[in-house]
Tab-separated table of C-alpha atoms in Angstrom:
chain	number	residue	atom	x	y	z
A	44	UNK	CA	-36.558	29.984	10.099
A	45	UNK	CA	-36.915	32.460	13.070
A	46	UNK	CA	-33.377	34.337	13.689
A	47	UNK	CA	-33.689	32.731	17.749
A	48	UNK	CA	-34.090	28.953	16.383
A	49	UNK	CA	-30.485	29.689	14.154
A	50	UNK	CA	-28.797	31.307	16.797
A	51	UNK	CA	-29.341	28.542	18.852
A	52	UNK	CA	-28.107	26.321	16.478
A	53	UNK	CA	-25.198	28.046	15.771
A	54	UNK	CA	-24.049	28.946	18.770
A	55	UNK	CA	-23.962	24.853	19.756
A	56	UNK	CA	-22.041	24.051	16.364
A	57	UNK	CA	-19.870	27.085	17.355
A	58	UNK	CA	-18.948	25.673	21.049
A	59	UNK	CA	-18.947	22.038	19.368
A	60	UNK	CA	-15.962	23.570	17.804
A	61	UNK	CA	-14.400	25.888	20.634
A	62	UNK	CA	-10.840	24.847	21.029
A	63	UNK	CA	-8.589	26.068	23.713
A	64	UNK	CA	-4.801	26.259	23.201
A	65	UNK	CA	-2.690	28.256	26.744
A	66	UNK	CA	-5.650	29.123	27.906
A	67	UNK	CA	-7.102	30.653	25.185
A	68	UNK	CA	-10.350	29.814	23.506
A	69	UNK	CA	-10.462	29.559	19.811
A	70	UNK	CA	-12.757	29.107	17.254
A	71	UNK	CA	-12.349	28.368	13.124
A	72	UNK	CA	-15.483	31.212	13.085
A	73	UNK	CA	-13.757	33.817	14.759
A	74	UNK	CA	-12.969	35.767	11.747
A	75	UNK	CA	-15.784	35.070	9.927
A	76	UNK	CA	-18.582	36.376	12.414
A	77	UNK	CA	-15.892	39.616	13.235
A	78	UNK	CA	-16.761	40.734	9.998
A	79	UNK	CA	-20.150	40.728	10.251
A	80	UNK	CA	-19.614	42.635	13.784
A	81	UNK	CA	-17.669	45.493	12.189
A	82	UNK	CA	-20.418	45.696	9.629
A	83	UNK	CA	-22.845	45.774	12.766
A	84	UNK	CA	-20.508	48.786	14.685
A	85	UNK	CA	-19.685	45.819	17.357
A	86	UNK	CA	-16.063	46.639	19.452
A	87	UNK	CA	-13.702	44.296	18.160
A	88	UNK	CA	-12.572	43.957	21.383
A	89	UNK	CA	-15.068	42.396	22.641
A	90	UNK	CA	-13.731	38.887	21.088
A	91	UNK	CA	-12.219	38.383	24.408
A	92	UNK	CA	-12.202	34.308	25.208
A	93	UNK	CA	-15.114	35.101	27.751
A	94	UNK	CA	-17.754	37.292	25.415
A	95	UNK	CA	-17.271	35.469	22.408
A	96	UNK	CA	-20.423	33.625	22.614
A	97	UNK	CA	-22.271	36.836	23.643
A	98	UNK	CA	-21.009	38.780	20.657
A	99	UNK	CA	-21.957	36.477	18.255
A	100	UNK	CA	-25.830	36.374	19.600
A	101	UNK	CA	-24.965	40.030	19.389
A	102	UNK	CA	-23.913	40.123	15.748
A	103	UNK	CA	-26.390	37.177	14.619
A	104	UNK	CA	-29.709	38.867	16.581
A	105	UNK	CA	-29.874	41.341	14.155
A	106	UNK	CA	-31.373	40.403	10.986
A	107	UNK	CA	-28.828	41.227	7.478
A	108	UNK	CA	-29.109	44.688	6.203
A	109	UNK	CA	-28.210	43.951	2.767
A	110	UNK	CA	-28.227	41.088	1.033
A	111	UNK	CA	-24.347	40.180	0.769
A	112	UNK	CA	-24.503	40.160	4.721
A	113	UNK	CA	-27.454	37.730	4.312
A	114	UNK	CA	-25.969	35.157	2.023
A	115	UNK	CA	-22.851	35.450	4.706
A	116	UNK	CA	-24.789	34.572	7.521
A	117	UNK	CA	-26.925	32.283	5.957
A	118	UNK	CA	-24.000	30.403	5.142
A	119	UNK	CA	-22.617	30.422	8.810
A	120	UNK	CA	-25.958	28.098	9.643
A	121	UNK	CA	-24.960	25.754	7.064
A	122	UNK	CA	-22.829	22.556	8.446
A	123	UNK	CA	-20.774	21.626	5.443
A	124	UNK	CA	-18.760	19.144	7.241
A	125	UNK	CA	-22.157	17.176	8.080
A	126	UNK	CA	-23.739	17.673	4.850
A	127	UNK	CA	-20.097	16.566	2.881
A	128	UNK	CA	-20.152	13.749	5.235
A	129	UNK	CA	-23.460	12.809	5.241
A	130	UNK	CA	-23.595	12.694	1.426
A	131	UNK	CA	-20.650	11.098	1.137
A	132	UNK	CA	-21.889	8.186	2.911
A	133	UNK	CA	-24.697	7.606	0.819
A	134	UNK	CA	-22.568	7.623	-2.395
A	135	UNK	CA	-20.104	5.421	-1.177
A	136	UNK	CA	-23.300	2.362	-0.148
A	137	UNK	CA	-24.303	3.425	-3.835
A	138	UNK	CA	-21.161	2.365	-5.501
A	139	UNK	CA	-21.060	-0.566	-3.322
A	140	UNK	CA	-24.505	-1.562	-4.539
A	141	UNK	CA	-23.290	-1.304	-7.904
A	142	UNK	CA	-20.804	-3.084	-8.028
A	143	UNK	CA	-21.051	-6.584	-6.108
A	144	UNK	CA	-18.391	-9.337	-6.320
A	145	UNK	CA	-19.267	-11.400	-9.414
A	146	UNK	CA	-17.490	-13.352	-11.999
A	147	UNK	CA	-14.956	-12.567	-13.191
A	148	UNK	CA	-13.840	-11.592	-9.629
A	149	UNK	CA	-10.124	-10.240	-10.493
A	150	UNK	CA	-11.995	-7.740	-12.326
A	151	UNK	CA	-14.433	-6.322	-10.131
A	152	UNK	CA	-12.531	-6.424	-7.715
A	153	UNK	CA	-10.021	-4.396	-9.545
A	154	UNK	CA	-12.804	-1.711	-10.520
A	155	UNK	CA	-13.911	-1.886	-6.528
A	156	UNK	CA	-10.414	-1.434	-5.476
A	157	UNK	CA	-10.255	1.686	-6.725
A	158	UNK	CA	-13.577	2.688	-6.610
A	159	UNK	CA	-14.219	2.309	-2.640
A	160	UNK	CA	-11.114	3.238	-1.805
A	161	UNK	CA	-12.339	6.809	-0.589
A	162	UNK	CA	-11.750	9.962	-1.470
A	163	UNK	CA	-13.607	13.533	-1.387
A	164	UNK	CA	-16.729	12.603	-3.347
A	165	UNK	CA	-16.537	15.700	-5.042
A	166	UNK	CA	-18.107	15.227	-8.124
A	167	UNK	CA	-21.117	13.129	-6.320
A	168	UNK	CA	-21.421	16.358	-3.677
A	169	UNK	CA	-21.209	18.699	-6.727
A	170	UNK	CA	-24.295	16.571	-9.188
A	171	UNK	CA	-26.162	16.128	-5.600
A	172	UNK	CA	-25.908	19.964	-4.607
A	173	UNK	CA	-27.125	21.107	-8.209
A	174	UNK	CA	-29.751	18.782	-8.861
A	175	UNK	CA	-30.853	20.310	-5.358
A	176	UNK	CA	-30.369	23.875	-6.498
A	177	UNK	CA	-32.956	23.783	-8.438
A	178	UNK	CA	-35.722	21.680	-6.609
A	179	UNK	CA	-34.640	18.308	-7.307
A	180	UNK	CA	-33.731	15.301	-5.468
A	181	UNK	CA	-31.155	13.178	-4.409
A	182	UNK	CA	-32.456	9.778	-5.451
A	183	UNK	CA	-33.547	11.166	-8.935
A	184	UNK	CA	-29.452	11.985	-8.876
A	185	UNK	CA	-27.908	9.378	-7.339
A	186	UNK	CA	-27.111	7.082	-10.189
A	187	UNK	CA	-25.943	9.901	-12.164
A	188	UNK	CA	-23.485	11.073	-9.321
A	189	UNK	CA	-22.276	7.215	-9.229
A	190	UNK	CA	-21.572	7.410	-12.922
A	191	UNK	CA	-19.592	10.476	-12.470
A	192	UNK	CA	-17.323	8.951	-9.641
A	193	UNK	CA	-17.096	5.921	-12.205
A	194	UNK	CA	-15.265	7.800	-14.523
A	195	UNK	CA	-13.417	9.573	-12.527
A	196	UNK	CA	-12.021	6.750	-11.106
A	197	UNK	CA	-11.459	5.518	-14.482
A	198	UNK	CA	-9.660	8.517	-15.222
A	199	UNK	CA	-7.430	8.167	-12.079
A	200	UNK	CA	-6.320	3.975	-12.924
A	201	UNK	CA	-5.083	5.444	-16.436
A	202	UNK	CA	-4.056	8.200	-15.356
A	203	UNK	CA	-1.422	6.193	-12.772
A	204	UNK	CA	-0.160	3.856	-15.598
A	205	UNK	CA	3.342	3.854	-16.693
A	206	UNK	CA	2.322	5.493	-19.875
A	207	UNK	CA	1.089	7.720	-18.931
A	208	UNK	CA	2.305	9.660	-15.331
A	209	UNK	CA	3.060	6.753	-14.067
A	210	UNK	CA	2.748	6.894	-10.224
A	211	UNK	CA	2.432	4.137	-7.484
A	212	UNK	CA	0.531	5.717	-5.082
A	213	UNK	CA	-3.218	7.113	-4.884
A	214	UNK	CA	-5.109	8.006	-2.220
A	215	UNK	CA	-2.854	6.342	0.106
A	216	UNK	CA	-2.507	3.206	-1.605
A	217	UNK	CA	-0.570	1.589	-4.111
A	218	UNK	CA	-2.398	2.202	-7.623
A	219	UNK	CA	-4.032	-0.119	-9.147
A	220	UNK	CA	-1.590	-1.811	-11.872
A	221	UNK	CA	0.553	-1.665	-8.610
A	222	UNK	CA	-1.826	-4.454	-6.775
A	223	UNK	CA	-3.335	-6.012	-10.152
A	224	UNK	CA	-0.931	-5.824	-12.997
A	225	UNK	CA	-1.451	-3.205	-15.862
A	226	UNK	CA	-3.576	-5.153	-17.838
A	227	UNK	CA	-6.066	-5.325	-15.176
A	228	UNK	CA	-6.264	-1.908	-14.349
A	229	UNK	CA	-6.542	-0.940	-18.181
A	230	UNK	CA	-9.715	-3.317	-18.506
A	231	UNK	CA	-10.832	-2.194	-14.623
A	232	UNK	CA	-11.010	1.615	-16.154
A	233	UNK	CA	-12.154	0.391	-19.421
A	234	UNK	CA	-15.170	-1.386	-17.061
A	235	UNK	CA	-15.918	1.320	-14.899
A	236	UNK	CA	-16.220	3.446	-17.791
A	237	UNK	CA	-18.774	1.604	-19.520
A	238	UNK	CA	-20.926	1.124	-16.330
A	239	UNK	CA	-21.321	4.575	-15.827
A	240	UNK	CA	-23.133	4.981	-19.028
A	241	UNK	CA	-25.413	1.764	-18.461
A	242	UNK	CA	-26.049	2.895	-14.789
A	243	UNK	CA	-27.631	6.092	-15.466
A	244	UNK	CA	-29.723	4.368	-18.261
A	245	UNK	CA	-30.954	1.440	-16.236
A	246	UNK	CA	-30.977	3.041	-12.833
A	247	UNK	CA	-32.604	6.907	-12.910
A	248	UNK	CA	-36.316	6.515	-12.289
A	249	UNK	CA	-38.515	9.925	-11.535
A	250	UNK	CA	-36.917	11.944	-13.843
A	251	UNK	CA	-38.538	12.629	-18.041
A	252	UNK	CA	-36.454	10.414	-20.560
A	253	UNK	CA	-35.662	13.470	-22.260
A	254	UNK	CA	-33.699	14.903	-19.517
A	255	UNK	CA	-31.651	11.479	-18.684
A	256	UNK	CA	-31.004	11.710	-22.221
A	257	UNK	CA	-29.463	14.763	-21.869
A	258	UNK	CA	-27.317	14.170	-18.774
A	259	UNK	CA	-25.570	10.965	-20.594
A	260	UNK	CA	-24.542	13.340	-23.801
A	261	UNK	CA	-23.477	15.860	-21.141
A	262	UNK	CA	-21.340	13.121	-19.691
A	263	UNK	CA	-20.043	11.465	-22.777
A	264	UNK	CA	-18.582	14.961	-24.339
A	265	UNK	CA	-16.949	15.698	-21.217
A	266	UNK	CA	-15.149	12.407	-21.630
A	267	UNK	CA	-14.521	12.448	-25.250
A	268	UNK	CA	-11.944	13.802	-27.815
A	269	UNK	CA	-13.518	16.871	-27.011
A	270	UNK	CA	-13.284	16.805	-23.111
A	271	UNK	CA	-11.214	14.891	-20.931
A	272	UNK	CA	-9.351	13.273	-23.770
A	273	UNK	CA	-8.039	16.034	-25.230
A	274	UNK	CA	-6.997	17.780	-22.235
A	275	UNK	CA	-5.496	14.730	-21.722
A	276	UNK	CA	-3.242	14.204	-25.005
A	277	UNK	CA	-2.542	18.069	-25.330
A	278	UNK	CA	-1.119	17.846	-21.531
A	279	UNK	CA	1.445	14.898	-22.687
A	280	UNK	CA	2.426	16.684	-25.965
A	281	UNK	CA	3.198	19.613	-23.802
A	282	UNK	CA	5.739	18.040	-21.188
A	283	UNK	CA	8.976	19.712	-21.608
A	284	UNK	CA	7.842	22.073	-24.117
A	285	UNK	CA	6.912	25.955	-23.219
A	286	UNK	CA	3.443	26.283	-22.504
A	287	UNK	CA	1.570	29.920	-22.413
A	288	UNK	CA	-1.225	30.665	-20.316
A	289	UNK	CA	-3.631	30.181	-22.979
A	290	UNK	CA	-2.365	26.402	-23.392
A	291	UNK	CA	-2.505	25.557	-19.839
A	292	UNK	CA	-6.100	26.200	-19.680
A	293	UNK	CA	-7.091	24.861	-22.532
A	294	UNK	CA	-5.584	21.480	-21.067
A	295	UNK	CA	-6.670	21.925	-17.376
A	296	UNK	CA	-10.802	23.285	-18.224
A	297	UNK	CA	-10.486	19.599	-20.601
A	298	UNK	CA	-8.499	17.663	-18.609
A	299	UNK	CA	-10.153	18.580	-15.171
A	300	UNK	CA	-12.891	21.249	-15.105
A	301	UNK	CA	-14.775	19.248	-17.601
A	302	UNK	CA	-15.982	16.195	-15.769
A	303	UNK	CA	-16.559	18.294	-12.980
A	304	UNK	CA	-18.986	20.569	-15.168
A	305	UNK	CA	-20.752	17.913	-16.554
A	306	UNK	CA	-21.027	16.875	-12.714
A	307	UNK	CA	-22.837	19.770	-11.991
A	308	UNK	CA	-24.389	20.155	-14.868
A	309	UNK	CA	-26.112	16.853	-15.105
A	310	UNK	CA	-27.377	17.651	-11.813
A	311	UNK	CA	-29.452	20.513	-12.831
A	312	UNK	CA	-30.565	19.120	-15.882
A	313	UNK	CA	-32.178	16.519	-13.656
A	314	UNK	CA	-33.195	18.192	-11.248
A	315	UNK	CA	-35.416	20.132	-13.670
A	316	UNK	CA	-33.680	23.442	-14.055
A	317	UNK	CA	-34.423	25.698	-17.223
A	318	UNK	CA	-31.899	26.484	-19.581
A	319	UNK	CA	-30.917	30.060	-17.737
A	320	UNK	CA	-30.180	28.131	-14.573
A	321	UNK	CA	-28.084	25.120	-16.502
A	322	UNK	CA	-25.794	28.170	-17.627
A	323	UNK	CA	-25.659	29.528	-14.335
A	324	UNK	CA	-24.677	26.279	-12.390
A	325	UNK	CA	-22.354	25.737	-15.854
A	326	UNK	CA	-20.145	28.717	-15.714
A	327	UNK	CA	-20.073	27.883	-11.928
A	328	UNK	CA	-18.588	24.616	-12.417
A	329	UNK	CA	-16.396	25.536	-14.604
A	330	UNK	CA	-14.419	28.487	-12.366
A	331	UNK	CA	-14.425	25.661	-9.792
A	332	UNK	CA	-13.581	22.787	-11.980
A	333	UNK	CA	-10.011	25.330	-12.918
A	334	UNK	CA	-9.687	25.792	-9.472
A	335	UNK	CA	-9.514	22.151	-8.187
A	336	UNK	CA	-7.017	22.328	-10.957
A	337	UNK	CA	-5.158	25.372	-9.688
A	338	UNK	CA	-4.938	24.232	-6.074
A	339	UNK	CA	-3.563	20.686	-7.317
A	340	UNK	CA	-0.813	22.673	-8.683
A	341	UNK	CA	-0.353	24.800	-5.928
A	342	UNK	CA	-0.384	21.660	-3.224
A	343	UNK	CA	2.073	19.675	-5.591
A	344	UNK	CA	4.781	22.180	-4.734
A	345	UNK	CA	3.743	23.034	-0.879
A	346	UNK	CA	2.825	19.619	0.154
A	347	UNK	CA	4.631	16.493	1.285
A	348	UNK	CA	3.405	13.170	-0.455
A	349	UNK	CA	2.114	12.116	2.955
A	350	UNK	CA	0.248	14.841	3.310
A	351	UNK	CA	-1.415	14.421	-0.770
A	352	UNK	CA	-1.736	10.845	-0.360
A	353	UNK	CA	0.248	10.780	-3.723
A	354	UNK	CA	3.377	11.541	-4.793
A	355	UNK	CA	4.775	15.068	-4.630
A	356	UNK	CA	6.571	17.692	-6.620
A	357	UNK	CA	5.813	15.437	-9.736
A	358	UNK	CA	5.399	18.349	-12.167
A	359	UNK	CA	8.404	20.031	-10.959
A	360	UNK	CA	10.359	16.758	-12.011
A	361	UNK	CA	8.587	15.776	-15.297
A	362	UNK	CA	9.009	19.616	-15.961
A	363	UNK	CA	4.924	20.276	-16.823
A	364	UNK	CA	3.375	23.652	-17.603
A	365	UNK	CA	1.812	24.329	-13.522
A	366	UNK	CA	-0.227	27.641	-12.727
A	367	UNK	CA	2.801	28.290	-10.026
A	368	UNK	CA	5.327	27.802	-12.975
A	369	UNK	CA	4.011	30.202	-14.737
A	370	UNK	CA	2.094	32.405	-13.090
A	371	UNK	CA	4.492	32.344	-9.884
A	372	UNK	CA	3.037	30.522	-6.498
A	373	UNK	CA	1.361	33.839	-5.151
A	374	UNK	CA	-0.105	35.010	-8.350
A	375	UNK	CA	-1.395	31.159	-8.657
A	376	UNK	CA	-2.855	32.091	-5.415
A	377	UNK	CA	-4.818	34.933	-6.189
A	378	UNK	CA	-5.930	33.657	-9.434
A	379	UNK	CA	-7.246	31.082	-7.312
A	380	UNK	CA	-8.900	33.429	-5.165
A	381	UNK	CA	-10.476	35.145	-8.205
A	382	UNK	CA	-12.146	31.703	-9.423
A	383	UNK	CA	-13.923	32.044	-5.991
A	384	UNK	CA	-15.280	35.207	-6.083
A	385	UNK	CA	-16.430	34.672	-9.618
A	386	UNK	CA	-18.059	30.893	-8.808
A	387	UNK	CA	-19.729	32.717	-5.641
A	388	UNK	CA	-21.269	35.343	-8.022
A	389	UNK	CA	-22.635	33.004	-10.450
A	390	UNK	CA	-24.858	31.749	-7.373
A	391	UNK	CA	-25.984	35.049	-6.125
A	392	UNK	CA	-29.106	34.737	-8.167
A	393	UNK	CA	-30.681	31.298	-6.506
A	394	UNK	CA	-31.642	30.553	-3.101
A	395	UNK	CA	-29.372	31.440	-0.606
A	396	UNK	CA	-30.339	28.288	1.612
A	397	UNK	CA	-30.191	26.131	-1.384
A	398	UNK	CA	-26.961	27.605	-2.919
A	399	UNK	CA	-24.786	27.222	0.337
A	400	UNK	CA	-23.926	23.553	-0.213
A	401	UNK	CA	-21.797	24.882	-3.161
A	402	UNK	CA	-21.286	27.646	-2.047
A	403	UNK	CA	-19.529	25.742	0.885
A	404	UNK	CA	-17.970	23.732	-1.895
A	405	UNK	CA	-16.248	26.692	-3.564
A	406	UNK	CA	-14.362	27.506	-0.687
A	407	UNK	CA	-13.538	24.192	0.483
A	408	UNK	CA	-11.998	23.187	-2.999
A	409	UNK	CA	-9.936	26.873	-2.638
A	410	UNK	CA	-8.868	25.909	0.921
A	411	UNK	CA	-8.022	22.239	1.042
A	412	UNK	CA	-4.907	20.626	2.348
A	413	UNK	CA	-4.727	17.645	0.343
């Protein structure tokens, strides 16, 4: 793409975003694109509200010197938001395909309940991105990225029940034994469970048998006694015992990081990558897959339950082994930020263009509010 065509494009997406506050124009980018500008030998003072668009065709008409300034600025073109949203979209009419109101209809509606009810998509975003990391493409993906929002959803009705953390509110809205009884939601995760298996069976078309065999044993261990589940039961036998480092993340890369591995993971695997690039996109899923899990803990104790969507300071009251308990909120922090840095590398080998969706990702799991 010619350097005049992106600054163009930038520069629009930049003033899209321009805010002004007393007077003052602001932009999310500021501090990104002042970096590259001290890298260039550009003033700082020059970010005055009335050059700002000048400096940044200054700092962006140059092409990178090295190639850590490229992957920067190639990930300034990128629109995240759009492509999160966009994609997004597309999963959502895909799990609203899959599921249509049938007989029984308590039950799917149950699964649909929680299903539709919105959400961040990651996992979807995350099987999407990889598959396209590696040439491949979205239809080829799409029932595998339904299958993995399946189970997470799954994961998120049984997770709510009073067995188990027992909380009324998700996403907003009052769980799903809340609006449907516990019985109900058990079979409603018991469902969605089983669909996801069947719909990336009967629905993946483009893509060698082989390779969808592969992606469902990716998914099925990441939900078994050796995944999920035992993150899962080793979390509950844990609650008001002490819990080392070593514990927590045994329970957190099984109970969390796991799914969203096999997210990723599956992705590739479809999208055709070779078994160097299935390890690279795998140890990159996994740093992010422990942060999500970081962040949650860090957000449990900094947020309200308004701002969540679910309830708050849980952990502190149930007296669980958190990151922040252990580790202390600032050190959770910058262990946080070192899951990053080390996700970020594991891309440095692939297409910049291609890698900035999760890239992108990376940081917006690290920086999110809720």
């Amino acid at each position: 793409m010619a350097f005049s065509a992106t600054i163009s494009g930038f520069e629009t997406s930049l003033l899209s975003k321009t805010q002004k506050s007393n007077g003052v124009t602001k932009t999310p980018f500021i501090g990104q694109v002042s970096k590259i500008a001290l890298h260039k030998h550009i003033d700082p003072k020059r970010f005055a509200a009335n050059n700002f668009v000048s400096v940044v065709r200054s700092v962006l008409s140059t092409p990178p010197s090295s190639e850590a300034e490229k992957q920067t600025y190639d990930e300034q073109a990128f629109d995240f938001d759009e492509y999160m949203i966009s994609k997004a979209k597309k999963v959502h009419k895909a799990l609203d395909d899959a599921i249509p109101i049938q007989e029984p209809i308590k039950i799917h509606e149950a699964m649909r309940y929680s299903l539709l009810a919105g959400g961040k998509r990651v996992r979807p975003l995350l099987c999407i991105a990889a598959c396209e990391l590696v040439g491949g493409d979205e239809n080829a993906v799409m029932p595998t990225a339904c299958a993995v929002e399946m189970i997470h959803t799954m994961t998120l009705i049984h997770d709510d029940l009073p067995c188990m953390d027992n909380d009324d509110l998700r996403r907003g809205k009052p769980t799903n034994h809340k609006v449907y009884g516990e019985d109900t939601a058990i079979l409603a995760g018991d469902a969605l469970l089983s669909l996801s298996f069947e719909h990336v069976a009967a629905r993946t078309t483009g893509v060698l048998p082989d390779r969808v065999l592969r992606a469902i044993n990716v998914l099925g261990n990441a939900v078994g006694s050796e995944g999920l589940v035992a993150g899962q039961i080793v979390d509950i036998d844990s609650e008001g015992k002490q819990v080392d480092l070593t514990k927590l993340e045994y329970i957190h890369v099984h109970k969390t990081s796991k799914l969203l591995e096999a997210a990723a993971v599956c992705g590739a695997i479809l999208g055709g990558a070779d078994s160097d690039d299935v390890e690279r996109v795998r140890r990159y899923s996994r740093c992010i897959g422990l942060l999500f899990q970081v962040v949650d803990d860090i957000l449990d104790v900094t947020k309200s339950s308004e701002e969540l969507g679910k309830t708050a300071g849980k952990d502190l009251v149930s007296d669980k082994a958190t990151y922040p308990k252990l580790m202390g909120l600032e050190n959770a922090r910058k262990f946080a930020d070192q899951l990053v840095a080390q996700a970020l590398e594991e891309l440095s080998s692939f297409d910049h263009a291609k890698a900035a969706p999760l890239a992108h990702l990376a940081k917006y799991i690290a920086y999110r509010q809720n």
